[in-house]
Amino acid sequence: MATPAFFICLSIILSSISISFSQILLLPLTHSLSTVQFNSIPHLLKSITARSAARFLRHRHPHRQVSLPLSPGSDYTLSLSLGSHPPQTLSLYMDTGSDLVWLPCHPFECILCEGKYNPNPAALNLSSTAAPATCRSRACAAAHSSLSSSDLCAVSRCPLESIEVSECDYFSCPPFYYAYADGSLIAKLYTDSLSIPMSSPSLILKNFTFGCANSALGEPIGVAGFGRGVLSLPAQLTDFSPQLGNQFSYCLVSHSFDANRVRLLSPLILGRYKRKEQLGQAEPDFVYTPMLDNPKYPYFYSVGLEAVSIGKRRIESPPRLKRVDRSGNGGMVVDSGTTFTILPSDFYESVVAEFGHRVGRGHNKAGRIEERTGLSPCYYFDDRVAKVPVVALHFGGNSSVVLPRRNYFYEFWDGGDEGKGKKKVGCVMLMNGGDDSEGGGPVGTLGNYQQQGFEVVYDLEKRRVGFARRKCASLWESLNQG
């Protein structure tokens, strides 16, 4: 990985009084598997499918107890620094499915975290410039979404006469419980200076609000939430610089779990850039789909999936996947933190049945591989490249995304040593979300594996998500040098 000295050391100080910022902010995303040794592809796939399934269940049932897998997932991290004299740098997961930035703070207890990926040498020690968020702050109300500021100040033991005249500035926001897709935590809100040392140009953001967790379940690292909430990183950037916060995009390098390619950096871009001037006229334009509002889960980037095409056959999605109802049920979440795309059971069965109809003839099902990977269907092939149909996703707004073959069909060798006795196997990289008749929330997830090789843009101002094919490693080099 490049060191901070590699980047332009121009520091842009953002303040709430005045700001002039015309450039994008470019950050490197590091794949969580870049430092993990994985010798068995089936074992790796099994751990990732388990993590994707657990995350999907937490999306639908945030308050239900869900068994959290201890094995690593396929996620992306970025580096943030908090405090001063000196600032402390930590790696956090970049997560569009969460609206909170939180970090593990000393002393830190992590439950069910044995063996989990953790690039951080230690938890955060709050600096002398850190200050508790007050009970009357907008951030405190956002963290405690069901309580009014008066209730929060009462919990913080602010006297009644002070509550009545809104003079509780010296009373801090009480601790809060936060459940997200990969776990849960108890934290307090603080403000301090935030810097992004690996960005180009570098950034210092004063009075940044974050969660300081002393205990967490299932996640030792911390999360940089990019969801649709006032505590997310884009939202806090918008308060200071609309040019930076109103749009962000990322381009995940296609890796197919290759040990060398997972080490390549993927660009995360905050703000707008002139793509035609930067990348050339030959680059494809974006296709956009509208964001759907979800009253129950307002921080999700929900979209409508209209259909999936397998070859020339278009399979219509069920109505609940196309829209979100008034109770917050339905739709598909575009999620950077889930690896594999998940579809509701009946629709998934229709999609893989059509795929199997076109591929399964003449090829044996690899049932043992399906059990070992958690993926289905899987087939045995000979040494030739398997012939598989083209898969396209059709979203609301008449936008279609044709997936590269490697985004939905993964081929690898199974068994034997040094090529002897090995069999070539191929698996469909989609997952069954199960019966969605119980509970609520989103019924599908667009995972990061299917997003590889696309620049995915979240246009918060125009309330839309866009997709465009890119060579993501080249995009990183082009923007970083430009």
GROMACS .gro file of C-alpha atoms in nm, residues 227-434:
model
  208
  227GLY     CA    1  -2.566   0.575   0.466
  228ARG     CA    2  -2.846   0.831   0.442
  229GLY     CA    3  -2.834   0.974   0.795
  230VAL     CA    4  -2.712   1.294   0.963
  231LEU     CA    5  -2.430   1.111   1.143
  232SER     CA    6  -2.282   0.954   0.829
  233LEU     CA    7  -1.954   1.072   0.682
  234PRO     CA    8  -2.110   1.217   0.362
  235ALA     CA    9  -2.378   1.401   0.564
  236GLN     CA   10  -2.122   1.564   0.790
  237LEU     CA   11  -1.913   1.660   0.489
  238THR     CA   12  -2.222   1.817   0.331
  239ASP     CA   13  -2.266   2.046   0.632
  240PHE     CA   14  -1.928   2.198   0.551
  241SER     CA   15  -1.889   2.138   0.178
  242PRO     CA   16  -2.190   2.042  -0.036
  243GLN     CA   17  -1.947   1.983  -0.324
  244LEU     CA   18  -1.793   1.694  -0.132
  245GLY     CA   19  -2.089   1.550   0.051
  246ASN     CA   20  -2.369   1.554  -0.207
  247GLN     CA   21  -2.215   1.282  -0.419
  248PHE     CA   22  -1.971   0.999  -0.373
  249SER     CA   23  -1.868   0.700  -0.579
  250TYR     CA   24  -1.641   0.402  -0.559
  251CYS     CA   25  -1.497   0.160  -0.810
  252LEU     CA   26  -1.416  -0.184  -0.670
  253VAL     CA   27  -1.133  -0.362  -0.848
  254SER     CA   28  -1.238  -0.697  -0.996
  255HIS     CA   29  -1.042  -0.962  -0.809
  256SER     CA   30  -1.214  -1.305  -0.829
  257PHE     CA   31  -1.038  -1.376  -0.497
  258ASP     CA   32  -0.699  -1.366  -0.665
  259ALA     CA   33  -0.434  -1.310  -0.396
  260ASN     CA   34  -0.257  -1.044  -0.602
  261ARG     CA   35  -0.565  -0.853  -0.719
  262VAL     CA   36  -0.718  -0.821  -0.372
  263ARG     CA   37  -0.410  -0.614  -0.283
  264LEU     CA   38  -0.492  -0.350  -0.545
  265LEU     CA   39  -0.640  -0.025  -0.418
  266SER     CA   40  -0.995   0.073  -0.516
  267PRO     CA   41  -1.083   0.443  -0.545
  268LEU     CA   42  -1.343   0.609  -0.323
  269ILE     CA   43  -1.432   0.950  -0.465
  270LEU     CA   44  -1.605   1.221  -0.263
  271GLY     CA   45  -1.749   1.499  -0.477
  272ARG     CA   46  -1.804   1.537  -0.849
  273TYR     CA   47  -1.539   1.522  -1.118
  274LYS     CA   48  -1.555   1.582  -1.492
  275ARG     CA   49  -1.541   1.224  -1.606
  276LYS     CA   50  -1.514   1.288  -1.979
  277GLU     CA   51  -1.221   1.527  -1.928
  278GLN     CA   52  -1.051   1.304  -1.672
  279LEU     CA   53  -1.111   0.965  -1.833
  280GLY     CA   54  -1.169   1.042  -2.200
  281GLN     CA   55  -1.471   1.038  -2.430
  282ALA     CA   56  -1.459   0.661  -2.475
  283GLU     CA   57  -1.566   0.587  -2.118
  284PRO     CA   58  -1.929   0.471  -2.093
  285ASP     CA   59  -2.189   0.696  -1.934
  286PHE     CA   60  -2.378   0.612  -1.617
  287VAL     CA   61  -2.717   0.451  -1.613
  288TYR     CA   62  -2.922   0.575  -1.317
  289THR     CA   63  -3.198   0.430  -1.103
  290PRO     CA   64  -3.398   0.637  -0.851
  291MET     CA   65  -3.342   0.596  -0.479
  292LEU     CA   66  -3.651   0.470  -0.299
  293ASP     CA   67  -3.741   0.619   0.038
  294ASN     CA   68  -3.783   0.368   0.319
  295PRO     CA   69  -3.974   0.511   0.619
  296LYS     CA   70  -3.856   0.232   0.850
  297TYR     CA   71  -3.494   0.216   0.732
  298PRO     CA   72  -3.428   0.570   0.602
  299TYR     CA   73  -3.049   0.526   0.595
  300PHE     CA   74  -3.053   0.250   0.329
  301TYR     CA   75  -2.986   0.319  -0.038
  302SER     CA   76  -3.291   0.131  -0.162
  303VAL     CA   77  -3.367   0.084  -0.531
  304GLY     CA   78  -3.621  -0.114  -0.729
  305LEU     CA   79  -3.514  -0.426  -0.918
  306GLU     CA   80  -3.761  -0.474  -1.203
  307ALA     CA   81  -3.624  -0.794  -1.358
  308VAL     CA   82  -3.324  -1.016  -1.421
  309SER     CA   83  -3.235  -1.140  -1.769
  310ILE     CA   84  -3.069  -1.478  -1.822
  311GLY     CA   85  -2.960  -1.475  -2.182
  312LYS     CA   86  -3.255  -1.345  -2.383
  313ARG     CA   87  -3.516  -1.443  -2.124
  314ARG     CA   88  -3.635  -1.165  -1.895
  315ILE     CA   89  -3.763  -1.283  -1.554
  316GLU     CA   90  -3.986  -1.026  -1.386
  317SER     CA   91  -3.921  -0.947  -1.021
  318PRO     CA   92  -4.199  -0.985  -0.764
  319PRO     CA   93  -4.369  -0.652  -0.677
  320ARG     CA   94  -4.204  -0.638  -0.334
  321LEU     CA   95  -3.860  -0.620  -0.498
  322LYS     CA   96  -3.965  -0.332  -0.722
  323ARG     CA   97  -4.085  -0.091  -0.455
  324VAL     CA   98  -4.092  -0.008  -0.083
  325ASP     CA   99  -4.431   0.004   0.088
  326ARG     CA  100  -4.547   0.246   0.359
  327SER     CA  101  -4.429   0.009   0.631
  328GLY     CA  102  -4.074   0.003   0.496
  329ASN     CA  103  -4.096  -0.343   0.341
  330GLY     CA  104  -3.949  -0.425   0.001
  331GLY     CA  105  -3.686  -0.298  -0.238
  332MET     CA  106  -3.322  -0.387  -0.290
  333VAL     CA  107  -3.040  -0.230  -0.087
  334VAL     CA  108  -2.721  -0.130  -0.268
  335ASP     CA  109  -2.471  -0.233  -0.003
  336SER     CA  110  -2.092  -0.206   0.002
  337GLY     CA  111  -2.072  -0.427   0.311
  338THR     CA  112  -2.246  -0.740   0.179
  339THR     CA  113  -2.042  -0.955  -0.058
  340PHE     CA  114  -2.293  -1.154  -0.264
  341THR     CA  115  -2.624  -1.038  -0.411
  342ILE     CA  116  -2.924  -1.183  -0.228
  343LEU     CA  117  -3.270  -1.235  -0.381
  344PRO     CA  118  -3.601  -1.343  -0.224
  345SER     CA  119  -3.646  -1.719  -0.236
  346ASP     CA  120  -3.912  -1.757  -0.505
  347PHE     CA  121  -3.741  -1.513  -0.740
  348TYR     CA  122  -3.399  -1.665  -0.674
  349GLU     CA  123  -3.534  -2.010  -0.762
  350SER     CA  124  -3.673  -1.878  -1.092
  351VAL     CA  125  -3.342  -1.714  -1.182
  352VAL     CA  126  -3.118  -2.013  -1.103
  353ALA     CA  127  -3.365  -2.254  -1.266
  354GLU     CA  128  -3.331  -2.065  -1.592
  355PHE     CA  129  -2.955  -2.053  -1.550
  356GLY     CA  130  -2.949  -2.428  -1.482
  357HIS     CA  131  -3.169  -2.494  -1.785
  358ARG     CA  132  -2.906  -2.329  -2.005
  359VAL     CA  133  -2.591  -2.453  -1.830
  360GLY     CA  134  -2.687  -2.774  -1.651
  361ARG     CA  135  -2.746  -2.983  -1.962
  362GLY     CA  136  -2.432  -3.183  -2.024
  363HIS     CA  137  -2.269  -3.087  -1.694
  364ASN     CA  138  -2.291  -3.265  -1.362
  365LYS     CA  139  -2.410  -3.081  -1.053
  366ALA     CA  140  -2.135  -3.036  -0.794
  367GLY     CA  141  -2.344  -3.104  -0.484
  368ARG     CA  142  -2.046  -3.150  -0.255
  369ILE     CA  143  -1.909  -2.812  -0.363
  370GLU     CA  144  -2.246  -2.650  -0.299
  371GLU     CA  145  -2.236  -2.779   0.059
  372ARG     CA  146  -1.877  -2.663   0.109
  373THR     CA  147  -1.926  -2.314  -0.037
  374GLY     CA  148  -2.284  -2.219   0.047
  375LEU     CA  149  -2.337  -2.130  -0.321
  376SER     CA  150  -2.579  -2.297  -0.562
  377PRO     CA  151  -2.597  -2.414  -0.832
  378CYS     CA  152  -2.242  -2.538  -0.894
  379TYR     CA  153  -2.133  -2.755  -1.187
  380TYR     CA  154  -1.833  -2.962  -1.287
  381PHE     CA  155  -1.670  -2.868  -1.618
  382ASP     CA  156  -1.391  -3.002  -1.832
  383ASP     CA  157  -1.079  -2.797  -1.905
  384ARG     CA  158  -1.260  -2.575  -2.152
  385VAL     CA  159  -1.409  -2.239  -2.056
  386ALA     CA  160  -1.766  -2.294  -1.944
  387LYS     CA  161  -2.036  -2.148  -2.168
  388VAL     CA  162  -2.275  -1.946  -1.954
  389PRO     CA  163  -2.553  -1.703  -2.051
  390VAL     CA  164  -2.526  -1.328  -2.010
  391VAL     CA  165  -2.689  -1.194  -1.692
  392ALA     CA  166  -2.838  -0.844  -1.674
  393LEU     CA  167  -3.007  -0.656  -1.391
  394HIS     CA  168  -3.296  -0.425  -1.482
  395PHE     CA  169  -3.358  -0.147  -1.231
  396GLY     CA  170  -3.630   0.113  -1.197
  397GLY     CA  171  -3.600   0.416  -1.422
  398ASN     CA  172  -3.546   0.197  -1.730
  399SER     CA  173  -3.179   0.135  -1.644
  400SER     CA  174  -3.010  -0.196  -1.717
  401VAL     CA  175  -2.672  -0.323  -1.600
  402VAL     CA  176  -2.508  -0.611  -1.787
  403LEU     CA  177  -2.284  -0.797  -1.544
  404PRO     CA  178  -1.940  -0.916  -1.650
  405ARG     CA  179  -1.922  -1.295  -1.646
  406ARG     CA  180  -1.678  -1.297  -1.350
  407ASN     CA  181  -1.930  -1.102  -1.140
  408TYR     CA  182  -2.186  -1.381  -1.137
  409PHE     CA  183  -2.008  -1.705  -1.226
  410TYR     CA  184  -1.694  -1.810  -1.040
  411GLU     CA  185  -1.470  -2.089  -1.168
  412PHE     CA  186  -1.200  -2.261  -0.966
  413TRP     CA  187  -1.018  -2.592  -0.932
  414ASP     CA  188  -1.118  -2.830  -0.656
  415GLY     CA  189  -0.927  -3.127  -0.510
  416GLY     CA  190  -0.591  -3.285  -0.583
  417ASP     CA  191  -0.238  -3.148  -0.553
  418GLU     CA  192  -0.029  -2.971  -0.814
  419GLY     CA  193  -0.307  -3.012  -1.068
  420LYS     CA  194  -0.337  -3.392  -1.028
  421GLY     CA  195  -0.691  -3.508  -0.976
  422LYS     CA  196  -0.833  -3.158  -0.973
  423LYS     CA  197  -1.175  -3.084  -1.115
  424LYS     CA  198  -1.289  -2.758  -1.262
  425VAL     CA  199  -1.597  -2.621  -1.094
  426GLY     CA  200  -1.819  -2.318  -1.156
  427CYS     CA  201  -2.074  -2.163  -0.919
  428VAL     CA  202  -2.342  -1.897  -0.957
  429MET     CA  203  -2.256  -1.609  -0.724
  430LEU     CA  204  -2.610  -1.532  -0.608
  431MET     CA  205  -2.771  -1.621  -0.276
  432ASN     CA  206  -3.115  -1.729  -0.162
  433GLY     CA  207  -3.258  -1.480   0.087
  434GLY     CA  208  -3.512  -1.730   0.215
   0.00000   0.00000   0.00000
